[in-house]
GROMACS .gro file of C-alpha atoms in nm:
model
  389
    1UNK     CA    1   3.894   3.961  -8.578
    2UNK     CA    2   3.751   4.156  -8.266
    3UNK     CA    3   3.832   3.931  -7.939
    4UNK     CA    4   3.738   3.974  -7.574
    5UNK     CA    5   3.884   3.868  -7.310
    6UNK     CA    6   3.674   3.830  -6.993
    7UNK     CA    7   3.802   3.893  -6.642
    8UNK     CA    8   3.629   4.072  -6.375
    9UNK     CA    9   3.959   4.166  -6.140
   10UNK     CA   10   4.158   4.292  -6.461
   11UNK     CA   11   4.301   4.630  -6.398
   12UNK     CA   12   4.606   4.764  -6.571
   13UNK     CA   13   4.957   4.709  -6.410
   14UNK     CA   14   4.779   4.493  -6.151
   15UNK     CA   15   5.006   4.258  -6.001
   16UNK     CA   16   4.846   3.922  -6.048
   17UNK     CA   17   4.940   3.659  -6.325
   18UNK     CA   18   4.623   3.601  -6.489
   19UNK     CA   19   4.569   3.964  -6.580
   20UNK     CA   20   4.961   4.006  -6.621
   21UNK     CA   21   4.932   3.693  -6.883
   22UNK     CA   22   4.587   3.863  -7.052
   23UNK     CA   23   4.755   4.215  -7.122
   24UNK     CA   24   5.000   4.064  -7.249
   25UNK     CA   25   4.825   3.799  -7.501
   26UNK     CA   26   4.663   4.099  -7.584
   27UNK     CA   27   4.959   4.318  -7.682
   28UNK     CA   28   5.078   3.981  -7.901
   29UNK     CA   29   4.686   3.988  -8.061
   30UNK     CA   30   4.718   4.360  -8.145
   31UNK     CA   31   5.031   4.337  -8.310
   32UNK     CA   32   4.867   4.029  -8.571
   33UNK     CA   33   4.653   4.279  -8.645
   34UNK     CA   34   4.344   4.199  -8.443
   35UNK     CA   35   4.103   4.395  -8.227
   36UNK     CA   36   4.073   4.330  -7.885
   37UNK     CA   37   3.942   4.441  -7.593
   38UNK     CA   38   3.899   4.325  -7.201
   39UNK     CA   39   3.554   4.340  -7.002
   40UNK     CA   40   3.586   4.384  -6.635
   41UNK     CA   41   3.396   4.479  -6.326
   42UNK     CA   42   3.373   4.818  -6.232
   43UNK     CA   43   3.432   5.082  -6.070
   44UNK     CA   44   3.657   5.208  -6.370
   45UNK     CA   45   4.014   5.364  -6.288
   46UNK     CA   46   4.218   5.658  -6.397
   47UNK     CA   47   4.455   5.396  -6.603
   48UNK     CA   48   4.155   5.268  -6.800
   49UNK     CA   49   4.201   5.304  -7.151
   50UNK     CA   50   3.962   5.278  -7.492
   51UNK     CA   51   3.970   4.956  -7.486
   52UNK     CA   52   3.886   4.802  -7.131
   53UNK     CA   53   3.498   4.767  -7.083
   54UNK     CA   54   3.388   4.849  -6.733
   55UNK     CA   55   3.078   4.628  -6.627
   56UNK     CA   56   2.762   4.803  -6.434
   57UNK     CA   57   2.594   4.519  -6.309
   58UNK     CA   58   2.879   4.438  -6.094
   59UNK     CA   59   3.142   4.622  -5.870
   60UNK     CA   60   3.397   4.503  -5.700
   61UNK     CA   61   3.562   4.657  -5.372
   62UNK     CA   62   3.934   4.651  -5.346
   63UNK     CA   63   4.106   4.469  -5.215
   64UNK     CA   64   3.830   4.190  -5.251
   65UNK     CA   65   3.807   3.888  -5.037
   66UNK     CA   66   3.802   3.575  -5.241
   67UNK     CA   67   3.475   3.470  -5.025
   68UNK     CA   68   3.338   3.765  -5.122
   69UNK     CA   69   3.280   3.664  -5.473
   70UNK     CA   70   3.037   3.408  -5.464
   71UNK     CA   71   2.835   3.675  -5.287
   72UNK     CA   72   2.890   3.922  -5.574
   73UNK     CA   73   2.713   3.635  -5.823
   74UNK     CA   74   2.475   3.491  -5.666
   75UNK     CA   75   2.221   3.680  -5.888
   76UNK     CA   76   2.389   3.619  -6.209
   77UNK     CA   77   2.127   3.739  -6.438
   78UNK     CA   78   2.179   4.082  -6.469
   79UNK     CA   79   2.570   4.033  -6.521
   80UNK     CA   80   2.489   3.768  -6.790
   81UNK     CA   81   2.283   3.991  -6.984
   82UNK     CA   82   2.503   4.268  -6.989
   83UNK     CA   83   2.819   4.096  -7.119
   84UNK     CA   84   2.623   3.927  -7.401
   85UNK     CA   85   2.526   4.275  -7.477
   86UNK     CA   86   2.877   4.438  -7.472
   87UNK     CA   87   2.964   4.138  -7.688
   88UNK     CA   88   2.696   4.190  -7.944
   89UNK     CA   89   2.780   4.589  -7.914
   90UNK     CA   90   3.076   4.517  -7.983
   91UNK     CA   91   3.070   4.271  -8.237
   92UNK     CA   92   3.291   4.034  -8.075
   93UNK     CA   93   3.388   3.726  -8.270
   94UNK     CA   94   3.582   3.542  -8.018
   95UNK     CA   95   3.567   3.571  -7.626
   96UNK     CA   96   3.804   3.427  -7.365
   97UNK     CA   97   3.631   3.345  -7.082
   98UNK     CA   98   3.973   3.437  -6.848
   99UNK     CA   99   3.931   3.210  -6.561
  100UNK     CA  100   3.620   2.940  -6.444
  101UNK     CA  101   3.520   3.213  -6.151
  102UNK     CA  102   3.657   3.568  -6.227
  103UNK     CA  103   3.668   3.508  -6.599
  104UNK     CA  104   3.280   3.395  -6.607
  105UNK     CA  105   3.339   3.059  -6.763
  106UNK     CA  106   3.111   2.926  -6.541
  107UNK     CA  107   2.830   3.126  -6.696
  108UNK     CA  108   2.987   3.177  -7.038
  109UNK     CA  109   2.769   3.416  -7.151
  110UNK     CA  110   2.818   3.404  -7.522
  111UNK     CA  111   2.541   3.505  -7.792
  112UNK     CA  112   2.508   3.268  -8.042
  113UNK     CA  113   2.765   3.229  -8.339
  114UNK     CA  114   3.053   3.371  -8.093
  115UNK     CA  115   3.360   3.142  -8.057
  116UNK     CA  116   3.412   3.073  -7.684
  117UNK     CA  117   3.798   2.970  -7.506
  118UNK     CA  118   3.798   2.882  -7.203
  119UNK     CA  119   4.179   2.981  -6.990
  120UNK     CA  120   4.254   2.740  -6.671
  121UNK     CA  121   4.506   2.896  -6.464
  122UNK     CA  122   4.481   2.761  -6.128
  123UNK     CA  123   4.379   2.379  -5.983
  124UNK     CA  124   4.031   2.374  -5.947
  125UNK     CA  125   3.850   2.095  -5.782
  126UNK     CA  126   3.518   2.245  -5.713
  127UNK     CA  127   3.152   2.287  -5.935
  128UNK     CA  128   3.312   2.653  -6.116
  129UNK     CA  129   3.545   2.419  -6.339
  130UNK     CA  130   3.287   2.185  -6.381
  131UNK     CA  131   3.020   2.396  -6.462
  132UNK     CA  132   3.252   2.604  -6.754
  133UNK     CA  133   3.295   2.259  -6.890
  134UNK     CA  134   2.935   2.161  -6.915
  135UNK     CA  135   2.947   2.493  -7.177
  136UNK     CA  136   3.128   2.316  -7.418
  137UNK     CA  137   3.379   2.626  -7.539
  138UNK     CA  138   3.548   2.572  -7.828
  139UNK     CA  139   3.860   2.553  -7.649
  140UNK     CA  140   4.060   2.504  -7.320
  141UNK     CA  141   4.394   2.641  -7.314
  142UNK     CA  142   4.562   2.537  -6.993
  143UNK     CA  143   4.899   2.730  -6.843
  144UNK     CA  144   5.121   2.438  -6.779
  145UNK     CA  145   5.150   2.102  -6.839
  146UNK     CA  146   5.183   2.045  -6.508
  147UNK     CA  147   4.838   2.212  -6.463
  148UNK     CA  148   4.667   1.998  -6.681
  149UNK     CA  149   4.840   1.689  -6.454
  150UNK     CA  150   4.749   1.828  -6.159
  151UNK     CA  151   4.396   1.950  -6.279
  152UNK     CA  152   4.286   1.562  -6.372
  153UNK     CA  153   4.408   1.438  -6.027
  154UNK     CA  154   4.196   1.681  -5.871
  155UNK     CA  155   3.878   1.494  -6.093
  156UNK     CA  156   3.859   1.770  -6.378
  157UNK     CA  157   3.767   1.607  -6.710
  158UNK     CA  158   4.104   1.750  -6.929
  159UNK     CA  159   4.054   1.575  -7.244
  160UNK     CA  160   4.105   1.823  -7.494
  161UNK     CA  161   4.334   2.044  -7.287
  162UNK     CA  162   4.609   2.249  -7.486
  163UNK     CA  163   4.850   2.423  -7.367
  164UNK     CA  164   4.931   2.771  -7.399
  165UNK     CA  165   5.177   2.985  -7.190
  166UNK     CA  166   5.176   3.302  -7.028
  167UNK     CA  167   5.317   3.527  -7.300
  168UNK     CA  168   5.619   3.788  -7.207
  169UNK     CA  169   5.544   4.130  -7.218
  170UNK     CA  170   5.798   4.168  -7.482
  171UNK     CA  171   6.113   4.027  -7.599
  172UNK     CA  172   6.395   4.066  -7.311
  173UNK     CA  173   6.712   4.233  -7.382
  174UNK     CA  174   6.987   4.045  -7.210
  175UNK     CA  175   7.279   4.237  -7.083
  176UNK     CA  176   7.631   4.154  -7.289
  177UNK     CA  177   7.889   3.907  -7.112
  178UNK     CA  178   8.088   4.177  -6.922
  179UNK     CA  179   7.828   4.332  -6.786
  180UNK     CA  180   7.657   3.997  -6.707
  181UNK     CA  181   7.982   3.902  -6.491
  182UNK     CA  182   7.969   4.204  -6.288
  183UNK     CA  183   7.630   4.154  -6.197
  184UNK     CA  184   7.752   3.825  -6.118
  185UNK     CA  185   8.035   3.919  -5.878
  186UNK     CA  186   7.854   4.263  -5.725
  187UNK     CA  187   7.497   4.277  -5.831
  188UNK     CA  188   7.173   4.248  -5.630
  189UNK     CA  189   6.927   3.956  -5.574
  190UNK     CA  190   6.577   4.084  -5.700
  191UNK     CA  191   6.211   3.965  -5.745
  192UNK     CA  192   5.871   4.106  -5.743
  193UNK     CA  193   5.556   3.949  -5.592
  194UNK     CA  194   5.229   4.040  -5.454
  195UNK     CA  195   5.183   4.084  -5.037
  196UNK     CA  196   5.064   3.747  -5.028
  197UNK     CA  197   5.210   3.456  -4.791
  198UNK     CA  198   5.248   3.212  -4.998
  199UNK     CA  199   5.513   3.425  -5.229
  200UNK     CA  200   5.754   3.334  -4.965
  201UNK     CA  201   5.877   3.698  -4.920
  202UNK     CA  202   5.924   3.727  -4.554
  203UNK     CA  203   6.064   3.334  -4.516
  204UNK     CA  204   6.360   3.456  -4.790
  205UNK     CA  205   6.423   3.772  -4.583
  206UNK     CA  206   6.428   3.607  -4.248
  207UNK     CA  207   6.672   3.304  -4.398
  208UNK     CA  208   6.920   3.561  -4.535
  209UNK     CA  209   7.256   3.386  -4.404
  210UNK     CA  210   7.461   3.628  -4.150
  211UNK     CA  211   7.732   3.638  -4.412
  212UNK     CA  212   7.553   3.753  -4.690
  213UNK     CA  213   7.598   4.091  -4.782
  214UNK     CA  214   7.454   4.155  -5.103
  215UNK     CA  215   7.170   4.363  -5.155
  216UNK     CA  216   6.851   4.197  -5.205
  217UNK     CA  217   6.586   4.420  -5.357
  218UNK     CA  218   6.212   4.304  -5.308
  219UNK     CA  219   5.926   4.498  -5.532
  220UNK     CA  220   5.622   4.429  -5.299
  221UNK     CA  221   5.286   4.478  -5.486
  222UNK     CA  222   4.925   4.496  -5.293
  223UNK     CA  223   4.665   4.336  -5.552
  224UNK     CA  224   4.324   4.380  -5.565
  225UNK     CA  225   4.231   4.081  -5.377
  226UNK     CA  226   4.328   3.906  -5.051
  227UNK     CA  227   4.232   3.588  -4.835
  228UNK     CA  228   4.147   3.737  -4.476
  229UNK     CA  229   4.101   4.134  -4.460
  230UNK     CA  230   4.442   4.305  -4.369
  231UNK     CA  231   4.595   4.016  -4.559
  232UNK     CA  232   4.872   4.247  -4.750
  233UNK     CA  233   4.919   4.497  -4.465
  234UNK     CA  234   4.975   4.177  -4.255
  235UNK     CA  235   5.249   4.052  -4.504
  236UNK     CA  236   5.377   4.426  -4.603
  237UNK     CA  237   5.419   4.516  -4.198
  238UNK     CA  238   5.612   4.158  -4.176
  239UNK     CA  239   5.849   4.204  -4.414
  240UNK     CA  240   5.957   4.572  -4.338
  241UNK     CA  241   5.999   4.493  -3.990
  242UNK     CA  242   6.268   4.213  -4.151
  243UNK     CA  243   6.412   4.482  -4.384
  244UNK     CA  244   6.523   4.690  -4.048
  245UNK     CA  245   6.700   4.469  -3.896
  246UNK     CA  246   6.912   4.362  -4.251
  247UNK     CA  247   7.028   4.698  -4.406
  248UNK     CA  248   7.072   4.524  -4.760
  249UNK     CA  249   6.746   4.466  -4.754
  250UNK     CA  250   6.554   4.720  -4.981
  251UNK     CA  251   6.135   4.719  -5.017
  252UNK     CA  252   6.081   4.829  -5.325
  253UNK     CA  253   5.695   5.006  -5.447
  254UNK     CA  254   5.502   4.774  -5.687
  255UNK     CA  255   5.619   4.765  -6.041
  256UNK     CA  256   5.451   4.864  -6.385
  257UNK     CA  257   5.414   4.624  -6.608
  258UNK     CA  258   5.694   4.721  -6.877
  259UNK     CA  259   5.904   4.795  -6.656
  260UNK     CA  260   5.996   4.428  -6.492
  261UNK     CA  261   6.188   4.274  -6.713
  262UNK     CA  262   6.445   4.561  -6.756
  263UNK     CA  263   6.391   4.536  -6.349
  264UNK     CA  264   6.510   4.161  -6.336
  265UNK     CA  265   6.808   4.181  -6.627
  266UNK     CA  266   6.968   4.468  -6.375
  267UNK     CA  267   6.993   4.156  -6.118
  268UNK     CA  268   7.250   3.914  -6.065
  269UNK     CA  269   6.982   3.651  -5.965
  270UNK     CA  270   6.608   3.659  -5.962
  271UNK     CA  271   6.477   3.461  -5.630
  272UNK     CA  272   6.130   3.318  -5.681
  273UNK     CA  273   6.057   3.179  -5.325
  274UNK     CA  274   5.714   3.072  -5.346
  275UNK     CA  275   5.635   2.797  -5.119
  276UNK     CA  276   5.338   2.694  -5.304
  277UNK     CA  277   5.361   2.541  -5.681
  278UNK     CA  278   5.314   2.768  -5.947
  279UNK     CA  279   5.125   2.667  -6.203
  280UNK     CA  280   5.357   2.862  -6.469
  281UNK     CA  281   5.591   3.144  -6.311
  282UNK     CA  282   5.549   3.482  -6.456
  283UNK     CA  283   5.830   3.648  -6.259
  284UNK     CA  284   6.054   3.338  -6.343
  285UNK     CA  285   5.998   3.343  -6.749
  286UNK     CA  286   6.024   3.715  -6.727
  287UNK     CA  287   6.392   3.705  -6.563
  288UNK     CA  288   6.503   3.442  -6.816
  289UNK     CA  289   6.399   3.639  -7.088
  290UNK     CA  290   6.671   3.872  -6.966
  291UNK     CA  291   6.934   3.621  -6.915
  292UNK     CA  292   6.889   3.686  -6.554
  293UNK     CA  293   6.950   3.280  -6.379
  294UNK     CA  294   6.642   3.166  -6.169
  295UNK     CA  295   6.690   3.025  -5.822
  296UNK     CA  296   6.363   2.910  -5.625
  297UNK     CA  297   6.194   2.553  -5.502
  298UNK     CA  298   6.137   2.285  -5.710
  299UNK     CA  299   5.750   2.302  -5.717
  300UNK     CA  300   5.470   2.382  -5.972
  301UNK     CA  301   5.590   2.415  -6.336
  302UNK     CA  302   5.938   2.566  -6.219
  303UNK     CA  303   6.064   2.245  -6.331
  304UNK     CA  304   5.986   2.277  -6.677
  305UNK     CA  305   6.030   2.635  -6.723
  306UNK     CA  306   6.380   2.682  -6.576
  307UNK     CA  307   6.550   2.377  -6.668
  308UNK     CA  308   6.892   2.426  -6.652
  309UNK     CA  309   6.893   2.822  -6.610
  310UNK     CA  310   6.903   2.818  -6.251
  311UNK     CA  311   6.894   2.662  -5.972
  312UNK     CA  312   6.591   2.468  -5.780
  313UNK     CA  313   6.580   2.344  -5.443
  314UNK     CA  314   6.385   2.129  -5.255
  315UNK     CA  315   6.127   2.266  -5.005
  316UNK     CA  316   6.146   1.993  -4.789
  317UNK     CA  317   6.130   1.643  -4.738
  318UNK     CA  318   5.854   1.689  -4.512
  319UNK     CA  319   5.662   1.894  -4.772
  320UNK     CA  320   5.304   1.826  -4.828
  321UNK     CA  321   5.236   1.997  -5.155
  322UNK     CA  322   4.904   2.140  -5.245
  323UNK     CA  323   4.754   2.399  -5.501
  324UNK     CA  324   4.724   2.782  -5.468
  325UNK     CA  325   4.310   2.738  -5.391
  326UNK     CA  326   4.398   2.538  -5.110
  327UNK     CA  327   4.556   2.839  -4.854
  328UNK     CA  328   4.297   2.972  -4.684
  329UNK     CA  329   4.406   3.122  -4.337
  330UNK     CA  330   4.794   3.278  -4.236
  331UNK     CA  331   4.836   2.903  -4.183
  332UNK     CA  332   5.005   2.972  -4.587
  333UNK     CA  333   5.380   2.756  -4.518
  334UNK     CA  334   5.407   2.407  -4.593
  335UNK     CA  335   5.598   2.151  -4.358
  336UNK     CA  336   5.960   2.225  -4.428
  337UNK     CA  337   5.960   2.579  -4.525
  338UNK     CA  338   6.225   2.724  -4.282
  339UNK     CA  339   6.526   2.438  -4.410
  340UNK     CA  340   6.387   2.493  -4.758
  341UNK     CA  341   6.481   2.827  -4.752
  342UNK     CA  342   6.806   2.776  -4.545
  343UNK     CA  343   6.877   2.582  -4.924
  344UNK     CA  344   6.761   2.824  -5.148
  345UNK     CA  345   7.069   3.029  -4.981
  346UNK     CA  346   7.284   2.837  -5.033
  347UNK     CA  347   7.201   2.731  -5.366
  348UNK     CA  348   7.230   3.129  -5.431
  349UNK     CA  349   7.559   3.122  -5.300
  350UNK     CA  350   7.694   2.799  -5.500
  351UNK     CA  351   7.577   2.951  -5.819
  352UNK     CA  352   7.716   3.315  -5.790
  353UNK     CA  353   8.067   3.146  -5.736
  354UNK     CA  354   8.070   2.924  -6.020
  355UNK     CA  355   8.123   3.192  -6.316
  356UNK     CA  356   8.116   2.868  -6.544
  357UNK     CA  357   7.777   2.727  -6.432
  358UNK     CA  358   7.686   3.095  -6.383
  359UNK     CA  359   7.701   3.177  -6.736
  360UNK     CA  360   7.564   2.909  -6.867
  361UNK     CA  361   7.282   2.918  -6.668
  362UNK     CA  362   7.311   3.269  -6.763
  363UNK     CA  363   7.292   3.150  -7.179
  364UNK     CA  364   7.010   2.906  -7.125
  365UNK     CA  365   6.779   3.109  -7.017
  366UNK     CA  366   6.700   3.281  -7.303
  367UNK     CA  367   6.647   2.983  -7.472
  368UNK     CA  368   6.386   2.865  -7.195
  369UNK     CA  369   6.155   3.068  -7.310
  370UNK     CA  370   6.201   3.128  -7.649
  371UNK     CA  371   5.884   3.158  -7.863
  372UNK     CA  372   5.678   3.314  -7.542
  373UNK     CA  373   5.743   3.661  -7.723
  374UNK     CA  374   5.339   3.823  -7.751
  375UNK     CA  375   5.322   3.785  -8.093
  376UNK     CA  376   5.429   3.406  -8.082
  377UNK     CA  377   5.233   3.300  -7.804
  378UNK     CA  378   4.889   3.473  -7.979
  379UNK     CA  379   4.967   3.327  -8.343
  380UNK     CA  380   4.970   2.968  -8.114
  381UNK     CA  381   4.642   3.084  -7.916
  382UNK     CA  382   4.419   3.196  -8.233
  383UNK     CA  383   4.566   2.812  -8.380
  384UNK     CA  384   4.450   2.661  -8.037
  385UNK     CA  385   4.090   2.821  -8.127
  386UNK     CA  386   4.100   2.711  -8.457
  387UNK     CA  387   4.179   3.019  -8.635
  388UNK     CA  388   4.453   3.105  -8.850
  389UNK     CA  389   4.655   3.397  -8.728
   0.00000   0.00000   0.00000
């Protein structure tokens, strides 16, 4: 089959989940065999390859303000007929629309006789959702359980919903017991997120307990969109103003794609601070993949994906919990944030000193997320389309 996926932000190695989860569906859809390729805005990069389609009707700046968007469609004819035309050029017989806004559900733009899936990542209470709905696409594959929840609260039809999970890059290559236990006893704390406040990046470096001495390595990313301009110089500044004043602090350059999970097995922990729930966790699966233990608040679907592989703490009793659409100004940190993070050290601490619990944390992680593998996760998708992989 030829498939497209459609997502207007998608740029290789960018450091977002959607597009993370898209390359790597479509590493899992090559390797069954299939064609694929990804339509996106323009302007096109030097890391384009064959087969990412660069759009001419619309350009994107970066970084992009989410407010700037709706601006960029408000004449959505042009851009209409041009992807239906790079479908038909193509002779696409399956598009994913990405996302309800940035993946053009909304519009679904599909000539006639083209199977249409429709990806929900985020909590969307607003027309976009709606509107890809009123399309009818032939499916809607949902992240998370616990987006699907959270979606009907938030008055979203989700009858129908399936759910499909972000795929891993690849299959993870846990380190072997001995090395496992040194990490353990002398490694470093790691994670990776975009300069965004609600990753919780600068609340986990200011928290870090006098005591602690370990080194705690942070690969900061800059993304192609932001919610107020200077957004991720704001955060970036923050958090290596933090890293001077603690030297085991190291801020690390933004990560390739390939190269995270062998960045997370190296750790004795991966710390996934985000104060806001996820709606899956890509940094999370990709650390349990490695056998690398999670630790990180009990929001989102953290829950469910970490299980017993880690350890999740409670924000704060004070928390009021909302969705990823809902920040909107440096106002990002729920009520509660500062003790929350006061536990997430110590829960760090408790678990590095229990070698039992450690390891089997350590042996359960794997397991977590067995079956996300690309090829797994893309046999399930083409099923959740009703085709047979």
């Amino acid at each position: 089959m030829k498939i497209a996926f459609v997502l207007l932000t998608y740029n290789p190695d960018e450091p977002a989940g959607i597009e993370r989860s898209v390359g790597s569906l479509s590493v899992g859809l090559r390797e069954l065999g299939h064609q694929v390729i990804t339509i996106a805005a323009g302007p096109a990069s030097a890391t384009d390859g064959p087969d990412l389609v660069r759009l001419d009707s619309i350009r994107l700046p970066r970084p992009m303000l989410f407010d700037d968007l709706p601006r960029a469609l408000a004449d959505p004819g042009p851009l209409r007929d041009e992807v239906s035309a790079v479908l038909v050029k193509h002779h696409v017989d399956l598009v994913c629309w990405a996302d309800a806004v940035v993946g053009l559900g909304y519009l679904a733009p599909a000539p006639r006789g083209v199977r249409t899936a429709l990806m929900a990542h985020l909590v969307r209470d607003n027309h976009w959702m709606h509107e890809s709905l009123a399309h009818k696409p032939d499916a809607v594959l949902a992240v998370s359980s616990f987006l699907v929840e959270e979606s009907a609260r938030a008055g979203v039809d989700t009858s129908g919903w399936q759910v499909l999970p972000n795929p891993l890059p690849r299959r993870g290559t846990p380190p072997l017991f001995g090395m496992r236990e040194q990490l353990r006893l002398t490694g470093p704390l790691r994670t990776l997120a975009r300069a965004d406040p609600v990753k919780g990046i600068s609340g986990l470096l200011r928290a870090i307990p006098e005591d602690f001495d370990r080194p705690v390595q942070v690969a900061l990313a800059d993304a192609g969109f932001e919610l107020w301009p200077g957004m991720q110089h704001d955060v970036r500044h923050e958090c290596q103003q933090l890293a001077e004043r603690r030297p085991q602090i190291e801020l690390l350059s933004a990560l390739p794609w390939d190269e995270v999970q062998d960045f997370l097995a190296d750790a004795a922990l991966a710390i996934v601070p985000t104060t806001w729930p996820e709606t899956f966790g890509n940094v999370a699966a990709e650390a349990l993949s490695t056998g690398t233990p999670v630790v990180g608040f009990h929001l989102g679907n953290l829950p469910h994906l970490v299980g017993g592989a880690g350890s999740l703490v409670e924000i704060g009793p004070a928390a009021e919990i909302h969705h990823i659409g809902a920040v909107t100004s440096q106002s990002a940190q729920p009520p509660g944030a500062q003790e929350g993070f006061a536990r997430l050290w110590a829960a760090t601490a408790a678990l590095l000193s229990d070698s039992d619990g450690y390891h089997a944390a350590s042996e359960q992680a794997v397991r977590q997320v067995a079956g996300y593998e690309p090829a797994a996760v893309a046999g399930a998708f083409l099923r959740c389309v009703g085709v047979h992989d």
